[in-house]
Amino acid sequence: MTNIIIQGIAGRMGRAVYELIGQREDCRVAAGVDRVDPGLPVPAAPRLEELAVRGDVLIDFSSPEATRAALRYCQGALLPCVICTTGLTEADQALVLEAAKTIPVFQSANMSLGINLLAELAQKAARLLGPGYDVEIIEKHHHNKLDAPSGTALMLLDALQQAADAPYDPVVYGRHAAKQKRAAREIGVHAVRGGSIVGEHEVLFCGPDEVVTLSHSAGSRSVFANGAVNAALFLANSTNKVPGLYSMKDLVKSL
């Protein structure tokens, strides 16, 4: 039985992870961390250092500030962690890489297996279609989401940059700032915020007389919660797991 600590347990994703774990027999919620009392029947504290119990692995769905604190704690406690928080700065990402030198860290901008498949398909399409197709990324989320563009949109952008023979340049986030013709190697990234949209992502390849669209739509937060729990079990149940930065590709290989 794997004991999981959830940081951000009072938030939407934290609760989704809590509810999903309650339906499984291979793991349990050992404790929760949140500055807001989650009102759940598990030990909870506003800071990891204040918990009276220990876990086997941490799942972090919180904020960049809380993630920074979690990385420091996990390094000191030698606790594997799954970082699901988005909106991290380059400095924050440097902390992730530093932590991965001493503990196993699993990180993905999106914990959905389907989204990671979308990234691979987008790479393949970029290679096959070539520079004759203009590429656009569109993401849609609920009106409470803070970061824009989403971490997933940036993950898709990075995947496309890796696949391209020459970098997409410039990267344009919306086109209201300048009225000008689209550049040949330009790539657009656009954010929509409204209602209760869980998460929708599209990659458009616009060519002569045709448009190829690759898309993913999340029906509920459970797809992300399921990926986070599987990542936590991947870290906790591998007896020979060495420190390092792991991703969804590593999880898929293990399956």
PDB file of C-alpha atoms in Angstrom:
ATOM      1  CA  MET A   1       0.000   0.000   0.000  1.00  0.00           C
ATOM      2  CA  THR A   2       1.505   3.293  -1.114  1.00  0.00           C
ATOM      3  CA  ASN A   3       0.965   6.285   1.163  1.00  0.00           C
ATOM      4  CA  ILE A   4       0.485   9.484  -0.823  1.00  0.00           C
ATOM      5  CA  ILE A   5       0.651  13.072   0.409  1.00  0.00           C
ATOM      6  CA  ILE A   6      -1.344  15.570  -1.661  1.00  0.00           C
ATOM      7  CA  GLN A   7      -0.174  19.179  -1.691  1.00  0.00           C
ATOM      8  CA  GLY A   8      -3.022  21.439  -2.780  1.00  0.00           C
ATOM      9  CA  ILE A   9      -5.626  18.990  -1.489  1.00  0.00           C
ATOM     10  CA  ALA A  10      -8.291  21.689  -1.077  1.00  0.00           C
ATOM     11  CA  GLY A  11      -8.075  22.739  -4.726  1.00  0.00           C
ATOM     12  CA  ARG A  12      -9.976  21.316  -7.691  1.00  0.00           C
ATOM     13  CA  MET A  13      -7.225  18.953  -8.769  1.00  0.00           C
ATOM     14  CA  GLY A  14      -6.253  18.045  -5.223  1.00  0.00           C
ATOM     15  CA  ARG A  15      -9.792  16.944  -4.478  1.00  0.00           C
ATOM     16  CA  ALA A  16      -9.971  15.034  -7.752  1.00  0.00           C
ATOM     17  CA  VAL A  17      -6.806  13.136  -6.770  1.00  0.00           C
ATOM     18  CA  TYR A  18      -8.212  12.498  -3.281  1.00  0.00           C
ATOM     19  CA  GLU A  19     -11.474  11.112  -4.687  1.00  0.00           C
ATOM     20  CA  LEU A  20      -9.698   8.914  -7.216  1.00  0.00           C
ATOM     21  CA  ILE A  21      -7.356   7.412  -4.623  1.00  0.00           C
ATOM     22  CA  GLY A  22     -10.418   6.575  -2.525  1.00  0.00           C
ATOM     23  CA  GLN A  23     -11.568   4.269  -5.325  1.00  0.00           C
ATOM     24  CA  ARG A  24      -8.277   2.356  -5.498  1.00  0.00           C
ATOM     25  CA  GLU A  25      -6.873  -0.477  -3.412  1.00  0.00           C
ATOM     26  CA  ASP A  26      -3.163  -0.027  -4.131  1.00  0.00           C
ATOM     27  CA  CYS A  27      -2.734   3.356  -2.433  1.00  0.00           C
ATOM     28  CA  ARG A  28      -4.173   5.657   0.200  1.00  0.00           C
ATOM     29  CA  VAL A  29      -4.046   9.347   1.099  1.00  0.00           C
ATOM     30  CA  ALA A  30      -1.689   9.652   4.060  1.00  0.00           C
ATOM     31  CA  ALA A  31      -2.161  13.408   4.483  1.00  0.00           C
ATOM     32  CA  GLY A  32      -2.958  16.655   2.747  1.00  0.00           C
ATOM     33  CA  VAL A  33      -1.255  20.019   2.606  1.00  0.00           C
ATOM     34  CA  ASP A  34      -3.116  23.252   1.937  1.00  0.00           C
ATOM     35  CA  ARG A  35      -3.377  26.706   3.471  1.00  0.00           C
ATOM     36  CA  VAL A  36      -7.152  26.138   3.425  1.00  0.00           C
ATOM     37  CA  ASP A  37      -8.641  23.419   5.642  1.00  0.00           C
ATOM     38  CA  PRO A  38      -9.880  20.779   3.157  1.00  0.00           C
ATOM     39  CA  GLY A  39     -12.480  19.435   5.584  1.00  0.00           C
ATOM     40  CA  LEU A  40     -11.566  15.851   4.717  1.00  0.00           C
ATOM     41  CA  PRO A  41     -11.028  12.854   7.017  1.00  0.00           C
ATOM     42  CA  VAL A  42      -7.225  12.843   6.615  1.00  0.00           C
ATOM     43  CA  PRO A  43      -4.440  14.594   8.542  1.00  0.00           C
ATOM     44  CA  ALA A  44      -3.877  18.046   7.065  1.00  0.00           C
ATOM     45  CA  ALA A  45      -1.574  21.011   7.641  1.00  0.00           C
ATOM     46  CA  PRO A  46      -0.775  24.304   5.894  1.00  0.00           C
ATOM     47  CA  ARG A  47       2.870  23.292   5.424  1.00  0.00           C
ATOM     48  CA  LEU A  48       4.645  20.002   4.778  1.00  0.00           C
ATOM     49  CA  GLU A  49       6.918  20.573   7.768  1.00  0.00           C
ATOM     50  CA  GLU A  50       3.886  20.624  10.067  1.00  0.00           C
ATOM     51  CA  LEU A  51       2.593  17.184   9.101  1.00  0.00           C
ATOM     52  CA  ALA A  52       2.729  14.572  11.839  1.00  0.00           C
ATOM     53  CA  VAL A  53       2.764  11.691   9.354  1.00  0.00           C
ATOM     54  CA  ARG A  54       5.092  10.648   6.564  1.00  0.00           C
ATOM     55  CA  GLY A  55       4.261   9.376   3.112  1.00  0.00           C
ATOM     56  CA  ASP A  56       5.980   7.391   0.390  1.00  0.00           C
ATOM     57  CA  VAL A  57       5.519  10.010  -2.323  1.00  0.00           C
ATOM     58  CA  LEU A  58       4.136  13.527  -2.778  1.00  0.00           C
ATOM     59  CA  ILE A  59       1.719  14.724  -5.482  1.00  0.00           C
ATOM     60  CA  ASP A  60       1.867  18.504  -5.947  1.00  0.00           C
ATOM     61  CA  PHE A  61      -1.084  20.326  -7.515  1.00  0.00           C
ATOM     62  CA  SER A  62      -0.616  23.747  -5.960  1.00  0.00           C
ATOM     63  CA  SER A  63       1.071  27.031  -6.853  1.00  0.00           C
ATOM     64  CA  PRO A  64       4.629  27.904  -7.918  1.00  0.00           C
ATOM     65  CA  GLU A  65       5.355  29.271  -4.430  1.00  0.00           C
ATOM     66  CA  ALA A  66       4.120  26.093  -2.741  1.00  0.00           C
ATOM     67  CA  THR A  67       5.975  23.947  -5.280  1.00  0.00           C
ATOM     68  CA  ARG A  68       9.242  25.676  -4.413  1.00  0.00           C
ATOM     69  CA  ALA A  69       8.671  24.888  -0.733  1.00  0.00           C
ATOM     70  CA  ALA A  70       7.757  21.295  -1.571  1.00  0.00           C
ATOM     71  CA  LEU A  71      10.948  20.751  -3.569  1.00  0.00           C
ATOM     72  CA  ARG A  72      13.056  21.957  -0.653  1.00  0.00           C
ATOM     73  CA  TYR A  73      11.164  19.729   1.793  1.00  0.00           C
ATOM     74  CA  CYS A  74      11.300  16.652  -0.438  1.00  0.00           C
ATOM     75  CA  GLN A  75      15.044  17.027  -0.909  1.00  0.00           C
ATOM     76  CA  GLY A  76      15.573  17.138   2.847  1.00  0.00           C
ATOM     77  CA  ALA A  77      13.214  14.238   3.527  1.00  0.00           C
ATOM     78  CA  LEU A  78      14.374  12.211   0.478  1.00  0.00           C
ATOM     79  CA  LEU A  79      10.718  12.030  -0.575  1.00  0.00           C
ATOM     80  CA  PRO A  80       9.935  11.323  -4.256  1.00  0.00           C
ATOM     81  CA  CYS A  81       7.565  13.894  -5.718  1.00  0.00           C
ATOM     82  CA  VAL A  82       5.246  14.326  -8.681  1.00  0.00           C
ATOM     83  CA  ILE A  83       5.172  17.960  -9.805  1.00  0.00           C
ATOM     84  CA  CYS A  84       1.924  18.775 -11.613  1.00  0.00           C
ATOM     85  CA  THR A  85       1.847  22.521 -10.945  1.00  0.00           C
ATOM     86  CA  THR A  86       2.133  24.720 -14.044  1.00  0.00           C
ATOM     87  CA  GLY A  87       3.157  28.346 -14.480  1.00  0.00           C
ATOM     88  CA  LEU A  88       6.672  27.683 -13.169  1.00  0.00           C
ATOM     89  CA  THR A  89       9.376  30.191 -14.061  1.00  0.00           C
ATOM     90  CA  GLU A  90      12.811  29.326 -15.432  1.00  0.00           C
ATOM     91  CA  ALA A  91      14.168  29.781 -11.907  1.00  0.00           C
ATOM     92  CA  ASP A  92      11.542  27.368 -10.591  1.00  0.00           C
ATOM     93  CA  GLN A  93      12.462  24.847 -13.267  1.00  0.00           C
ATOM     94  CA  ALA A  94      16.082  25.142 -12.191  1.00  0.00           C
ATOM     95  CA  LEU A  95      14.956  24.123  -8.681  1.00  0.00           C
ATOM     96  CA  VAL A  96      13.208  21.085 -10.179  1.00  0.00           C
ATOM     97  CA  LEU A  97      16.414  20.038 -11.929  1.00  0.00           C
ATOM     98  CA  GLU A  98      18.436  20.598  -8.757  1.00  0.00           C
ATOM     99  CA  ALA A  99      16.032  18.453  -6.715  1.00  0.00           C
ATOM    100  CA  ALA A 100      16.232  15.688  -9.319  1.00  0.00           C
ATOM    101  CA  LYS A 101      19.927  15.306  -8.501  1.00  0.00           C
ATOM    102  CA  THR A 102      19.060  13.853  -5.089  1.00  0.00           C
ATOM    103  CA  ILE A 103      15.492  12.495  -5.360  1.00  0.00           C
ATOM    104  CA  PRO A 104      13.208  11.037  -8.037  1.00  0.00           C
ATOM    105  CA  VAL A 105      11.085  13.844  -9.502  1.00  0.00           C
ATOM    106  CA  PHE A 106       8.277  13.196 -11.979  1.00  0.00           C
ATOM    107  CA  GLN A 107       7.129  16.231 -13.948  1.00  0.00           C
ATOM    108  CA  SER A 108       4.713  16.762 -16.791  1.00  0.00           C
ATOM    109  CA  ALA A 109       2.872  19.884 -17.896  1.00  0.00           C
ATOM    110  CA  ASN A 110      -0.147  17.646 -18.433  1.00  0.00           C
ATOM    111  CA  MET A 111      -0.742  14.320 -16.703  1.00  0.00           C
ATOM    112  CA  SER A 112      -3.138  12.999 -19.349  1.00  0.00           C
ATOM    113  CA  LEU A 113      -1.884  10.099 -21.456  1.00  0.00           C
ATOM    114  CA  GLY A 114      -3.998  11.422 -24.334  1.00  0.00           C
ATOM    115  CA  ILE A 115      -2.317  14.826 -24.274  1.00  0.00           C
ATOM    116  CA  ASN A 116       1.120  13.237 -24.376  1.00  0.00           C
ATOM    117  CA  LEU A 117      -0.031  11.198 -27.377  1.00  0.00           C
ATOM    118  CA  LEU A 118      -1.230  14.457 -28.973  1.00  0.00           C
ATOM    119  CA  ALA A 119       2.268  15.896 -28.553  1.00  0.00           C
ATOM    120  CA  GLU A 120       3.825  12.905 -30.327  1.00  0.00           C
ATOM    121  CA  LEU A 121       1.276  13.048 -33.161  1.00  0.00           C
ATOM    122  CA  ALA A 122       1.908  16.777 -33.566  1.00  0.00           C
ATOM    123  CA  GLN A 123       5.628  16.103 -33.900  1.00  0.00           C
ATOM    124  CA  LYS A 124       4.998  13.480 -36.546  1.00  0.00           C
ATOM    125  CA  ALA A 125       2.651  15.792 -38.466  1.00  0.00           C
ATOM    126  CA  ALA A 126       5.203  18.623 -38.354  1.00  0.00           C
ATOM    127  CA  ARG A 127       7.869  16.365 -39.860  1.00  0.00           C
ATOM    128  CA  LEU A 128       5.602  14.960 -42.560  1.00  0.00           C
ATOM    129  CA  LEU A 129       3.858  18.180 -43.590  1.00  0.00           C
ATOM    130  CA  GLY A 130       6.954  20.347 -43.484  1.00  0.00           C
ATOM    131  CA  PRO A 131       7.386  24.121 -43.702  1.00  0.00           C
ATOM    132  CA  GLY A 132       4.588  24.553 -46.243  1.00  0.00           C
ATOM    133  CA  TYR A 133       2.014  24.361 -43.434  1.00  0.00           C
ATOM    134  CA  ASP A 134       1.393  27.162 -40.945  1.00  0.00           C
ATOM    135  CA  VAL A 135       1.046  25.915 -37.357  1.00  0.00           C
ATOM    136  CA  GLU A 136      -1.240  27.314 -34.674  1.00  0.00           C
ATOM    137  CA  ILE A 137      -1.909  26.135 -31.099  1.00  0.00           C
ATOM    138  CA  ILE A 138      -5.229  26.932 -29.415  1.00  0.00           C
ATOM    139  CA  GLU A 139      -5.993  26.123 -25.785  1.00  0.00           C
ATOM    140  CA  LYS A 140      -9.229  26.605 -23.827  1.00  0.00           C
ATOM    141  CA  HIS A 141      -9.757  26.474 -20.064  1.00  0.00           C
ATOM    142  CA  HIS A 142     -12.199  27.535 -17.347  1.00  0.00           C
ATOM    143  CA  HIS A 143     -12.371  31.161 -16.240  1.00  0.00           C
ATOM    144  CA  ASN A 144     -10.524  30.525 -12.965  1.00  0.00           C
ATOM    145  CA  LYS A 145      -7.264  29.379 -14.576  1.00  0.00           C
ATOM    146  CA  LEU A 146      -4.463  31.792 -13.750  1.00  0.00           C
ATOM    147  CA  ASP A 147      -1.670  31.094 -16.247  1.00  0.00           C
ATOM    148  CA  ALA A 148      -1.994  31.769 -19.961  1.00  0.00           C
ATOM    149  CA  PRO A 149      -1.018  30.177 -22.211  1.00  0.00           C
ATOM    150  CA  SER A 150      -1.437  26.892 -20.400  1.00  0.00           C
ATOM    151  CA  GLY A 151       1.502  24.728 -19.464  1.00  0.00           C
ATOM    152  CA  THR A 152       0.167  22.135 -21.870  1.00  0.00           C
ATOM    153  CA  ALA A 153       0.163  24.611 -24.761  1.00  0.00           C
ATOM    154  CA  LEU A 154       3.783  25.414 -23.973  1.00  0.00           C
ATOM    155  CA  MET A 155       4.535  21.679 -23.826  1.00  0.00           C
ATOM    156  CA  LEU A 156       3.028  21.275 -27.305  1.00  0.00           C
ATOM    157  CA  LEU A 157       5.038  24.264 -28.528  1.00  0.00           C
ATOM    158  CA  ASP A 158       8.239  22.733 -27.186  1.00  0.00           C
ATOM    159  CA  ALA A 159       7.408  19.387 -28.824  1.00  0.00           C
ATOM    160  CA  LEU A 160       6.884  21.110 -32.180  1.00  0.00           C
ATOM    161  CA  GLN A 161      10.123  23.049 -31.846  1.00  0.00           C
ATOM    162  CA  GLN A 162      11.979  19.784 -31.238  1.00  0.00           C
ATOM    163  CA  ALA A 163      10.444  18.214 -34.353  1.00  0.00           C
ATOM    164  CA  ALA A 164      11.037  21.121 -36.719  1.00  0.00           C
ATOM    165  CA  ASP A 165      13.994  21.184 -39.105  1.00  0.00           C
ATOM    166  CA  ALA A 166      14.334  24.890 -38.312  1.00  0.00           C
ATOM    167  CA  PRO A 167      12.877  26.611 -35.221  1.00  0.00           C
ATOM    168  CA  TYR A 168       9.481  28.251 -35.474  1.00  0.00           C
ATOM    169  CA  ASP A 169      10.215  31.967 -35.144  1.00  0.00           C
ATOM    170  CA  PRO A 170       8.662  34.206 -34.035  1.00  0.00           C
ATOM    171  CA  VAL A 171       6.338  32.662 -31.439  1.00  0.00           C
ATOM    172  CA  VAL A 172       3.281  34.932 -31.334  1.00  0.00           C
ATOM    173  CA  TYR A 173       0.911  34.962 -28.363  1.00  0.00           C
ATOM    174  CA  GLY A 174      -2.167  36.568 -29.890  1.00  0.00           C
ATOM    175  CA  ARG A 175      -2.031  39.044 -32.767  1.00  0.00           C
ATOM    176  CA  HIS A 176      -3.613  42.188 -31.355  1.00  0.00           C
ATOM    177  CA  ALA A 177      -0.308  43.982 -30.828  1.00  0.00           C
ATOM    178  CA  ALA A 178       0.645  44.355 -34.487  1.00  0.00           C
ATOM    179  CA  LYS A 179      -1.218  44.421 -37.789  1.00  0.00           C
ATOM    180  CA  GLN A 180       1.079  42.641 -40.194  1.00  0.00           C
ATOM    181  CA  LYS A 181       1.300  39.647 -42.465  1.00  0.00           C
ATOM    182  CA  ARG A 182       2.045  36.291 -40.877  1.00  0.00           C
ATOM    183  CA  ALA A 183       5.744  35.381 -41.066  1.00  0.00           C
ATOM    184  CA  ALA A 184       6.714  32.187 -42.900  1.00  0.00           C
ATOM    185  CA  ARG A 185       8.071  30.379 -39.810  1.00  0.00           C
ATOM    186  CA  GLU A 186       5.743  32.005 -37.307  1.00  0.00           C
ATOM    187  CA  ILE A 187       3.762  29.891 -34.849  1.00  0.00           C
ATOM    188  CA  GLY A 188       0.737  31.223 -32.969  1.00  0.00           C
ATOM    189  CA  VAL A 189      -0.309  30.280 -29.433  1.00  0.00           C
ATOM    190  CA  HIS A 190      -3.768  31.401 -28.319  1.00  0.00           C
ATOM    191  CA  ALA A 191      -5.619  31.147 -25.000  1.00  0.00           C
ATOM    192  CA  VAL A 192      -9.381  31.092 -24.366  1.00  0.00           C
ATOM    193  CA  ARG A 193     -10.816  31.422 -20.848  1.00  0.00           C
ATOM    194  CA  GLY A 194     -14.467  30.839 -20.073  1.00  0.00           C
ATOM    195  CA  GLY A 195     -17.049  28.923 -18.099  1.00  0.00           C
ATOM    196  CA  SER A 196     -16.113  25.526 -16.739  1.00  0.00           C
ATOM    197  CA  ILE A 197     -13.994  24.199 -19.624  1.00  0.00           C
ATOM    198  CA  VAL A 198     -11.762  21.524 -18.115  1.00  0.00           C
ATOM    199  CA  GLY A 199      -9.169  21.662 -20.872  1.00  0.00           C
ATOM    200  CA  GLU A 200      -9.144  21.631 -24.672  1.00  0.00           C
ATOM    201  CA  HIS A 201      -6.092  21.795 -26.924  1.00  0.00           C
ATOM    202  CA  GLU A 202      -5.811  21.971 -30.705  1.00  0.00           C
ATOM    203  CA  VAL A 203      -2.838  21.992 -33.048  1.00  0.00           C
ATOM    204  CA  LEU A 204      -3.691  23.269 -36.522  1.00  0.00           C
ATOM    205  CA  PHE A 205      -1.566  22.632 -39.600  1.00  0.00           C
ATOM    206  CA  CYS A 206      -2.862  25.048 -42.226  1.00  0.00           C
ATOM    207  CA  GLY A 207      -1.630  24.318 -45.721  1.00  0.00           C
ATOM    208  CA  PRO A 208      -2.609  24.965 -49.318  1.00  0.00           C
ATOM    209  CA  ASP A 209      -6.320  24.133 -49.650  1.00  0.00           C
ATOM    210  CA  GLU A 210      -6.478  22.000 -46.484  1.00  0.00           C
ATOM    211  CA  VAL A 211      -6.272  22.157 -42.699  1.00  0.00           C
ATOM    212  CA  VAL A 212      -5.173  19.237 -40.541  1.00  0.00           C
ATOM    213  CA  THR A 213      -6.390  19.520 -36.932  1.00  0.00           C
ATOM    214  CA  LEU A 214      -5.158  17.421 -34.016  1.00  0.00           C
ATOM    215  CA  SER A 215      -7.133  17.914 -30.824  1.00  0.00           C
ATOM    216  CA  HIS A 216      -7.697  16.679 -27.296  1.00  0.00           C
ATOM    217  CA  SER A 217     -10.601  17.449 -24.983  1.00  0.00           C
ATOM    218  CA  ALA A 218     -10.715  16.502 -21.304  1.00  0.00           C
ATOM    219  CA  GLY A 219     -14.200  15.555 -20.114  1.00  0.00           C
ATOM    220  CA  SER A 220     -13.272  15.768 -16.433  1.00  0.00           C
ATOM    221  CA  ARG A 221     -10.318  16.320 -14.133  1.00  0.00           C
ATOM    222  CA  SER A 222     -10.150  12.601 -13.421  1.00  0.00           C
ATOM    223  CA  VAL A 223      -7.914  12.027 -16.474  1.00  0.00           C
ATOM    224  CA  PHE A 224      -5.261  14.288 -14.932  1.00  0.00           C
ATOM    225  CA  ALA A 225      -5.773  12.837 -11.451  1.00  0.00           C
ATOM    226  CA  ASN A 226      -5.368   9.301 -12.795  1.00  0.00           C
ATOM    227  CA  GLY A 227      -2.095  10.224 -14.507  1.00  0.00           C
ATOM    228  CA  ALA A 228      -0.773  11.848 -11.324  1.00  0.00           C
ATOM    229  CA  VAL A 229      -1.597   8.816  -9.190  1.00  0.00           C
ATOM    230  CA  ASN A 230      -0.019   6.433 -11.708  1.00  0.00           C
ATOM    231  CA  ALA A 231       3.090   8.637 -11.738  1.00  0.00           C
ATOM    232  CA  ALA A 232       3.225   8.542  -7.930  1.00  0.00           C
ATOM    233  CA  LEU A 233       2.983   4.747  -7.913  1.00  0.00           C
ATOM    234  CA  PHE A 234       5.631   4.594 -10.646  1.00  0.00           C
ATOM    235  CA  LEU A 235       8.063   6.466  -8.376  1.00  0.00           C
ATOM    236  CA  ALA A 236       7.131   4.785  -5.110  1.00  0.00           C
ATOM    237  CA  ASN A 237       6.970   1.185  -6.312  1.00  0.00           C
ATOM    238  CA  SER A 238      10.262   1.057  -8.208  1.00  0.00           C
ATOM    239  CA  THR A 239      12.682  -0.320  -5.612  1.00  0.00           C
ATOM    240  CA  ASN A 240      15.742   0.577  -7.670  1.00  0.00           C
ATOM    241  CA  LYS A 241      14.545   4.051  -8.595  1.00  0.00           C
ATOM    242  CA  VAL A 242      17.469   6.444  -8.758  1.00  0.00           C
ATOM    243  CA  PRO A 243      17.335  10.236  -8.470  1.00  0.00           C
ATOM    244  CA  GLY A 244      16.467  11.921 -11.714  1.00  0.00           C
ATOM    245  CA  LEU A 245      13.802  13.766 -13.657  1.00  0.00           C
ATOM    246  CA  TYR A 246      11.114  11.440 -14.999  1.00  0.00           C
ATOM    247  CA  SER A 247       8.291  12.165 -17.434  1.00  0.00           C
ATOM    248  CA  MET A 248       5.204  10.622 -18.952  1.00  0.00           C
ATOM    249  CA  LYS A 249       7.406   8.875 -21.520  1.00  0.00           C
ATOM    250  CA  ASP A 250       9.098   6.950 -18.691  1.00  0.00           C
ATOM    251  CA  LEU A 251       5.716   5.982 -17.264  1.00  0.00           C
ATOM    252  CA  VAL A 252       4.451   4.803 -20.645  1.00  0.00           C
ATOM    253  CA  LYS A 253       7.572   2.665 -21.122  1.00  0.00           C
ATOM    254  CA  SER A 254       6.988   1.035 -17.730  1.00  0.00           C
ATOM    255  CA  LEU A 255       3.495   0.038 -18.796  1.00  0.00           C
TER     256      LEU A 255
END
